[in-house]
Coordinates of C-alpha atoms in Angstrom, one line a residue:
M12 CA -41.2 56.7 39.2
Q13 CA -43.9 55.4 36.6
V14 CA -44.2 58.2 33.5
N15 CA -47.6 58.6 32.2
R16 CA -46.1 60.0 29.0
R17 CA -42.6 60.1 27.1
S18 CA -41.7 61.1 23.4
F19 CA -38.5 59.9 22.5
L20 CA -36.6 61.3 19.6
M21 CA -34.3 58.2 17.7
G22 CA -32.3 59.7 15.0
S23 CA -29.1 61.9 14.0
A24 CA -28.3 65.4 12.6
G25 CA -28.8 66.0 9.2
V26 CA -32.2 64.0 9.4
A27 CA -35.2 65.4 7.2
A28 CA -37.6 67.6 9.4
G29 CA -41.1 67.4 9.6
L30 CA -44.2 65.4 7.4
A31 CA -46.2 66.5 5.1
F32 CA -49.9 64.2 5.6
G33 CA -52.1 63.3 3.2
A34 CA -55.3 61.7 2.2
G35 CA -54.5 58.1 1.7
S36 CA -51.5 58.2 0.0
S37 CA -48.9 55.3 0.4
V38 CA -46.1 56.9 -1.4
P39 CA -42.8 55.4 -1.0
A40 CA -41.0 57.6 0.9
F41 CA -37.4 56.4 0.2
A42 CA -35.4 59.2 -0.5
E43 CA -32.5 60.4 0.6
D44 CA -33.8 60.9 4.1
A45 CA -37.1 59.3 5.5
K46 CA -38.0 60.2 9.0
L47 CA -41.0 58.2 10.9
R48 CA -43.5 58.5 13.9
A49 CA -44.3 56.2 15.8
M50 CA -46.8 55.8 18.8
W51 CA -47.8 52.5 21.3
W52 CA -48.7 52.4 24.8
G53 CA -47.2 50.5 27.5
S54 CA -44.9 50.5 30.9
N55 CA -41.6 51.9 30.5
D56 CA -40.4 48.5 30.3
R57 CA -41.6 48.5 26.4
A58 CA -41.0 52.1 25.8
K59 CA -37.7 50.7 26.4
R60 CA -37.2 47.4 24.8
T61 CA -39.1 49.3 21.7
L62 CA -36.6 52.9 21.6
D63 CA -33.7 49.8 21.5
V64 CA -35.0 48.1 18.5
A65 CA -35.5 51.6 16.6
K66 CA -32.4 52.5 17.3
L67 CA -30.7 49.4 15.8
Y68 CA -32.4 49.7 12.8
E69 CA -31.4 53.0 12.3
S70 CA -27.8 51.4 12.8
K71 CA -28.9 49.3 9.8
N72 CA -30.4 51.8 7.8
A73 CA -28.6 55.0 6.8
G74 CA -30.4 57.3 6.9
V75 CA -34.3 56.8 8.6
S76 CA -34.6 58.0 12.1
I77 CA -38.2 57.5 14.3
V78 CA -39.6 59.6 16.2
G79 CA -41.5 57.7 19.1
E80 CA -44.0 58.6 22.2
S81 CA -45.6 56.3 24.4
L82 CA -48.3 57.1 26.2
S83 CA -50.4 55.7 28.7
G84 CA -53.3 54.8 30.0
D85 CA -56.6 56.1 28.1
G86 CA -54.2 58.9 26.8
Y87 CA -53.5 57.1 24.0
W88 CA -56.7 56.7 22.1
T89 CA -57.3 60.2 23.0
K90 CA -54.0 61.2 21.2
L91 CA -55.3 58.7 18.5
S92 CA -58.4 61.0 18.0
T93 CA -56.9 63.6 18.1
Q94 CA -54.0 62.4 15.0
M95 CA -57.1 61.3 13.7
A96 CA -59.7 64.7 13.3
G97 CA -56.2 66.5 12.5
R98 CA -55.3 64.2 9.4
A99 CA -51.7 63.6 11.0
I100 CA -51.7 60.2 12.3
A101 CA -48.8 58.4 12.9
D102 CA -46.7 56.7 10.8
V103 CA -46.4 53.6 12.5
F104 CA -49.1 53.2 15.2
Q105 CA -50.2 49.9 17.5
L106 CA -53.9 48.7 18.5
E107 CA -54.8 45.4 19.6
P108 CA -57.0 42.8 18.4
G109 CA -60.4 44.6 20.2
T110 CA -59.6 47.9 18.3
I111 CA -58.1 47.2 15.1
S112 CA -61.7 46.9 13.3
D113 CA -62.6 49.5 14.7
Y114 CA -59.9 51.6 13.6
S115 CA -59.6 50.5 10.3
K116 CA -63.1 51.3 9.3
R117 CA -62.5 54.7 10.7
G118 CA -60.1 55.2 7.9
A119 CA -57.5 55.3 10.7
C120 CA -55.2 52.5 9.4
L121 CA -53.8 52.0 5.7
A122 CA -54.4 48.5 4.0
L123 CA -50.9 46.8 3.9
D124 CA -51.6 44.1 1.2
E125 CA -49.6 46.3 -1.5
F126 CA -47.0 45.3 1.3
V127 CA -46.9 41.8 1.2
P128 CA -44.7 39.9 0.1
S129 CA -42.2 42.5 -1.5
T130 CA -41.8 44.5 2.3
L131 CA -44.3 42.9 4.2
K132 CA -42.9 39.0 4.5
V133 CA -45.0 36.9 6.7
D134 CA -46.0 34.0 5.5
S135 CA -44.1 32.4 7.9
F136 CA -46.4 33.2 10.1
G137 CA -49.1 30.8 8.8
K138 CA -52.5 32.4 7.0
D139 CA -54.7 31.8 10.3
M140 CA -52.2 33.7 12.0
L141 CA -52.8 37.3 8.9
K142 CA -56.7 36.4 9.4
L143 CA -56.3 37.7 13.1
T144 CA -55.1 41.6 11.3
T145 CA -57.3 41.2 8.6
V146 CA -60.9 43.2 8.2
D147 CA -63.1 43.2 5.3
G148 CA -61.1 40.8 3.2
K149 CA -57.5 44.0 3.5
L150 CA -55.0 43.4 5.7
Y151 CA -54.6 46.1 8.1
G152 CA -51.8 45.2 10.7
V153 CA -49.4 43.0 11.5
G154 CA -49.4 41.1 14.5
L155 CA -46.5 41.6 16.8
G156 CA -46.7 38.4 18.9
L157 CA -49.1 35.4 20.1
N158 CA -51.1 35.5 23.7
S159 CA -54.4 35.1 25.7
F160 CA -56.4 36.4 28.5
A161 CA -55.2 34.6 32.2
L162 CA -55.3 35.4 35.4
F163 CA -51.7 35.4 37.4
F164 CA -51.9 35.3 41.0
D165 CA -48.9 36.1 43.3
Q166 CA -47.4 32.8 44.3
T167 CA -45.6 34.3 47.9
A168 CA -48.8 35.2 48.9
F169 CA -50.7 32.2 48.7
Q170 CA -47.3 30.7 50.5
K171 CA -47.8 32.7 53.4
A172 CA -52.2 31.4 53.3
G173 CA -51.1 27.7 52.9
I174 CA -53.7 28.2 50.5
P175 CA -53.0 26.0 47.0
V176 CA -52.8 27.7 43.7
P177 CA -55.0 27.9 41.3
T178 CA -54.9 24.9 38.8
A179 CA -55.6 25.6 34.8
D180 CA -59.6 23.7 35.2
L181 CA -60.1 26.0 38.2
T182 CA -63.8 27.3 38.1
W183 CA -65.7 30.3 38.8
D184 CA -67.2 29.3 42.2
E185 CA -63.2 27.9 43.1
Y186 CA -62.2 31.3 42.0
A187 CA -64.3 32.7 44.5
K188 CA -64.0 30.9 47.1
L189 CA -60.1 31.6 46.7
A190 CA -60.2 34.9 46.6
V191 CA -62.3 35.0 50.3
E192 CA -60.0 32.9 51.5
L193 CA -57.4 34.9 50.2
T194 CA -58.4 38.5 51.0
K195 CA -59.1 36.4 55.1
A196 CA -55.3 35.5 55.0
G197 CA -54.1 38.8 54.2
G198 CA -55.2 40.1 57.2
K199 CA -55.1 43.9 56.3
D200 CA -56.5 46.8 55.7
N201 CA -56.3 47.3 51.9
Y202 CA -55.2 44.0 50.5
W203 CA -58.1 41.3 48.9
G204 CA -58.3 38.3 47.5
G205 CA -58.7 39.7 43.8
P206 CA -60.0 42.2 41.7
Y207 CA -63.2 43.1 40.6
G208 CA -63.3 41.7 37.4
A209 CA -66.9 43.3 36.5
R210 CA -65.6 45.8 34.2
Y211 CA -62.8 43.4 31.8
A212 CA -64.9 43.1 29.0
Y213 CA -62.2 40.8 27.8
V214 CA -62.8 38.4 30.9
F215 CA -66.9 38.9 29.9
D216 CA -66.0 37.5 26.5
A217 CA -64.7 34.3 27.8
W218 CA -67.1 33.4 30.2
L219 CA -70.0 34.7 27.6
R220 CA -67.7 31.9 25.2
Q221 CA -67.5 29.2 28.0
R222 CA -71.6 29.2 28.1
G223 CA -71.4 29.0 24.0
K224 CA -72.3 33.5 23.3
S225 CA -69.6 35.3 23.0
L226 CA -69.1 39.0 23.4
Y227 CA -70.4 40.6 19.6
A228 CA -71.7 38.0 17.0
D229 CA -72.6 39.1 13.5
G230 CA -71.5 43.3 14.5
K231 CA -73.9 43.0 17.1
L232 CA -73.8 42.1 20.6
G233 CA -73.7 38.3 21.5
F234 CA -75.1 38.7 24.6
N235 CA -79.0 39.0 26.4
V236 CA -79.6 41.1 29.6
D237 CA -80.1 37.8 31.5
D238 CA -76.3 36.7 30.8
A239 CA -75.4 40.1 31.9
T240 CA -77.1 39.8 35.1
A241 CA -75.4 36.7 35.6
W242 CA -71.9 38.5 35.5
F243 CA -73.1 41.7 37.0
S244 CA -74.7 39.4 40.0
Y245 CA -71.2 36.8 40.0
W246 CA -68.7 40.1 40.9
E247 CA -72.0 42.0 43.2
D248 CA -71.6 39.1 45.7
L249 CA -68.2 38.4 45.7
R250 CA -67.3 41.9 45.8
K251 CA -69.8 41.9 49.2
K252 CA -68.2 38.4 50.2
G253 CA -64.8 40.7 50.6
G254 CA -63.4 38.5 47.7
T255 CA -62.6 41.9 45.5
V256 CA -60.9 45.2 46.0
A257 CA -63.1 47.9 47.1
A258 CA -64.1 50.1 44.0
D259 CA -62.0 52.3 44.6
V260 CA -59.5 51.0 44.4
Q261 CA -60.8 49.1 41.3
T262 CA -61.7 52.4 39.5
L263 CA -57.8 53.3 39.0
D264 CA -57.0 50.4 36.9
Q265 CA -56.8 52.3 33.2
N266 CA -55.7 49.3 31.3
T267 CA -52.1 49.1 32.6
I268 CA -49.7 47.2 34.2
D269 CA -49.4 50.0 36.6
T270 CA -52.5 50.8 37.8
N271 CA -54.0 47.1 37.9
C272 CA -54.5 46.3 41.7
L273 CA -52.1 42.9 41.5
A274 CA -49.3 45.5 40.3
L275 CA -50.2 47.7 43.1
G276 CA -50.2 45.3 45.9
K277 CA -53.5 45.7 46.2
S278 CA -54.8 41.3 45.4
A279 CA -53.6 38.1 45.5
M280 CA -55.0 37.5 41.8
G281 CA -55.3 39.6 38.7
M282 CA -56.7 39.3 35.2
A283 CA -54.7 40.6 32.4
Y284 CA -52.8 39.2 28.8
S285 CA -50.1 36.6 29.0
N286 CA -48.0 38.6 27.9
Q287 CA -47.6 41.9 30.4
L288 CA -46.6 38.8 32.6
V289 CA -43.1 40.5 32.2
G290 CA -44.8 43.9 32.9
Y291 CA -46.2 42.7 35.7
Q292 CA -43.2 40.8 37.4
L293 CA -41.0 43.9 36.8
I294 CA -42.9 45.7 39.5
S295 CA -43.6 43.2 42.1
K296 CA -41.2 41.8 45.0
N297 CA -43.0 38.6 45.2
K298 CA -42.7 36.0 42.3
L299 CA -45.9 36.0 40.1
A300 CA -47.6 32.5 38.2
I301 CA -50.3 32.5 35.9
T302 CA -52.2 29.8 34.5
L303 CA -56.0 30.3 32.7
L304 CA -59.2 32.4 33.9
P305 CA -62.0 30.3 35.7
R306 CA -64.4 28.3 33.7
E307 CA -67.5 27.7 34.5
K308 CA -67.3 23.8 35.1
K309 CA -64.5 21.4 34.6
G310 CA -64.0 20.0 31.7
G311 CA -66.0 22.6 30.0
P312 CA -64.8 25.4 27.2
S313 CA -61.6 27.1 28.1
G314 CA -62.9 30.5 26.9
H315 CA -59.6 31.6 25.7
Y316 CA -58.1 31.8 22.0
Y317 CA -55.2 33.0 20.5
R318 CA -54.4 36.7 19.6
P319 CA -52.6 39.2 18.6
A320 CA -51.5 40.3 21.6
L321 CA -50.4 43.9 19.7
I322 CA -50.7 44.6 16.4
W323 CA -48.6 47.4 14.2
S324 CA -50.4 49.6 12.2
I325 CA -49.4 52.1 9.4
G326 CA -51.6 55.6 9.7
G327 CA -54.3 55.7 6.6
T328 CA -52.7 59.4 6.8
T329 CA -48.9 58.9 5.4
K330 CA -46.7 58.9 3.0
N331 CA -43.9 57.0 4.0
G332 CA -46.2 54.0 3.7
E333 CA -43.4 51.8 2.0
A334 CA -41.0 52.8 4.6
A335 CA -43.0 52.8 7.0
A336 CA -43.6 48.6 6.4
K337 CA -39.9 47.9 6.1
F338 CA -39.8 48.9 10.2
I339 CA -42.5 47.0 10.7
D340 CA -41.3 43.7 8.5
F341 CA -38.1 44.7 10.5
F342 CA -39.5 44.4 14.0
V343 CA -41.2 41.1 13.7
N344 CA -38.6 39.4 11.0
D345 CA -35.3 40.4 12.5
V346 CA -33.4 37.8 15.1
D347 CA -31.4 41.1 17.0
A348 CA -34.4 43.1 17.5
G349 CA -36.7 39.6 18.5
K350 CA -33.8 39.2 21.0
I351 CA -34.6 43.0 22.6
L352 CA -38.3 42.4 22.3
G353 CA -38.4 39.0 23.8
V354 CA -42.3 38.4 24.9
E355 CA -42.9 41.4 26.5
R356 CA -45.7 41.9 23.2
G357 CA -46.2 38.3 23.6
V358 CA -44.9 35.4 21.7
P359 CA -43.3 35.8 18.0
M360 CA -44.8 35.2 15.2
S361 CA -42.1 34.5 13.6
P362 CA -40.9 30.9 14.1
T363 CA -37.8 31.6 13.0
V364 CA -37.3 34.4 15.5
R365 CA -39.7 32.3 18.3
E366 CA -36.3 29.7 18.4
A367 CA -34.1 32.0 18.2
I368 CA -35.0 34.0 21.3
L369 CA -36.1 30.5 23.5
P370 CA -32.3 30.0 25.0
H371 CA -32.2 34.2 26.1
L372 CA -35.4 34.2 27.8
N373 CA -35.5 34.7 31.8
P374 CA -37.5 32.6 33.4
T375 CA -40.4 35.2 33.0
E376 CA -40.6 35.3 29.6
Q377 CA -39.9 31.1 29.7
D378 CA -43.2 31.4 32.1
T379 CA -45.5 33.2 29.5
V380 CA -43.9 30.7 26.4
K381 CA -45.3 28.1 28.6
Y382 CA -48.1 29.7 29.5
V383 CA -49.0 29.9 25.3
N384 CA -47.8 26.4 25.0
L385 CA -50.7 25.0 27.4
L386 CA -53.4 26.6 25.9
K387 CA -53.0 24.1 22.7
D388 CA -55.8 21.8 23.5
Q389 CA -57.7 25.0 24.6
V390 CA -58.3 27.6 22.8
G391 CA -61.3 27.8 20.8
E392 CA -61.7 29.5 17.0
Y393 CA -60.4 33.9 17.0
P394 CA -64.1 35.6 16.5
A395 CA -64.8 38.1 14.5
P396 CA -63.4 41.0 13.8
A397 CA -64.8 43.6 16.7
P398 CA -67.4 45.8 15.4
L399 CA -67.5 49.7 14.5
G400 CA -68.3 51.3 18.0
S401 CA -66.9 48.5 20.5
T402 CA -64.0 50.6 21.7
Q403 CA -66.3 53.2 22.8
F404 CA -68.8 50.0 24.4
D405 CA -65.2 48.9 26.2
Q406 CA -64.7 52.5 27.3
R407 CA -67.7 54.5 27.6
V408 CA -70.2 52.0 28.5
F409 CA -69.2 48.3 29.9
R410 CA -66.7 50.2 32.3
P411 CA -68.7 53.3 33.7
I412 CA -71.5 51.0 34.6
A413 CA -69.6 48.1 36.3
D414 CA -67.8 51.2 38.1
E415 CA -71.7 52.9 39.4
L416 CA -72.3 48.5 40.5
A417 CA -69.5 48.5 42.7
F418 CA -70.0 51.4 44.5
E419 CA -73.2 50.5 45.0
R420 CA -75.4 53.7 42.3
T421 CA -76.8 50.3 40.7
T422 CA -78.0 46.7 40.9
P423 CA -76.9 44.0 38.8
A424 CA -80.6 44.1 36.6
E425 CA -80.5 47.7 35.8
A426 CA -76.9 47.3 35.3
A427 CA -77.5 44.7 32.7
A428 CA -80.1 46.8 31.8
R429 CA -78.8 49.6 30.7
L430 CA -75.5 47.7 29.6
L431 CA -78.0 46.4 26.4
E432 CA -79.1 49.3 25.9
E433 CA -76.5 51.5 25.7
G434 CA -74.4 48.9 24.2
K435 CA -77.3 48.8 21.2
A436 CA -77.4 52.4 20.7
T437 CA -72.9 52.6 20.7
I438 CA -71.8 49.3 18.3
K439 CA -72.3 49.9 14.8
G440 CA -72.3 46.8 13.1

């Protein structure tokens, strides 16, 4: 059974109880005992891996305990907002490229520069990798691995249908034809070719980058109403032809693996982040494969870029900054920890860890590494950090408008106009 919320206590008797939260202090907390709170979202597999690394860390650091909490879907962001309001943010918490700028500017994150390189030994990652988690000149997080957007597909479904699998140079027009063919070949109710991707902001970003634009530019929306109309029209046309899952299936997707239409067995294709292939394969009875998102035209830009799959940040209200930084350093640099984590959170940033874990990866994990390598000559420049309000734009504007469109409560043109109007009111630069 999928558990939406799980809490883990990873400690031993005699550990100091409780935490005192102050106003952004990073005073080291290495007295006799240290107790850290960690919070993340993700699958049960991610929770287990994180728990195992925390236990390993405790075994190597006497007197340290970690209280971990794993949440699923939008519940994570609700909990984080509650913690921010109560000035009781977890010592270590998970963010992603689309949210680190937003939350660091809201004061949720502690700047990590004081811990580099004395505690956080991240020089081997390369300067460009640190830029991925740097906002306004300060380091606010440590990337846990590299990934990019991806198209996942059910190889078994393609074989049964007798349809050639997607290739790395697939165009959006070709994708649409594939999706419709797969729906027809499925021959059963409640099964379709692919997702109703209109509600995926990160896929829209890739679509825009293929056309010389981007989701955000100079702290504002980077597209116009014509771009949004074309995007929404594409997905509505495909839905009406039968190439996408029904609206009631798509709206189940809470940006978690277990709610995605591919994982639910409702579609032959899905769109997600490359590191998530590991989690998808764990709950899929069929063999899954991975390739690039479709592109505008053959030989044109892919719209892809390397990104930190996920990020550890330190809570802006912590009094355990040094202890939290030490745990993060262990998480990203310890070889034994790397073997536990594999590539579930992305291909490791540390070259040493990456080299050490490769022989231990299973075929699915190896596929994610091959995919990241495949992108080497396809990726473009990493975009500027998302502006303040981007999280709200995604959750409260972009997705709801796309859902209304899927339920035929609005038109592509009307949806596009609203997206621009409400988006401009939400994005704060």
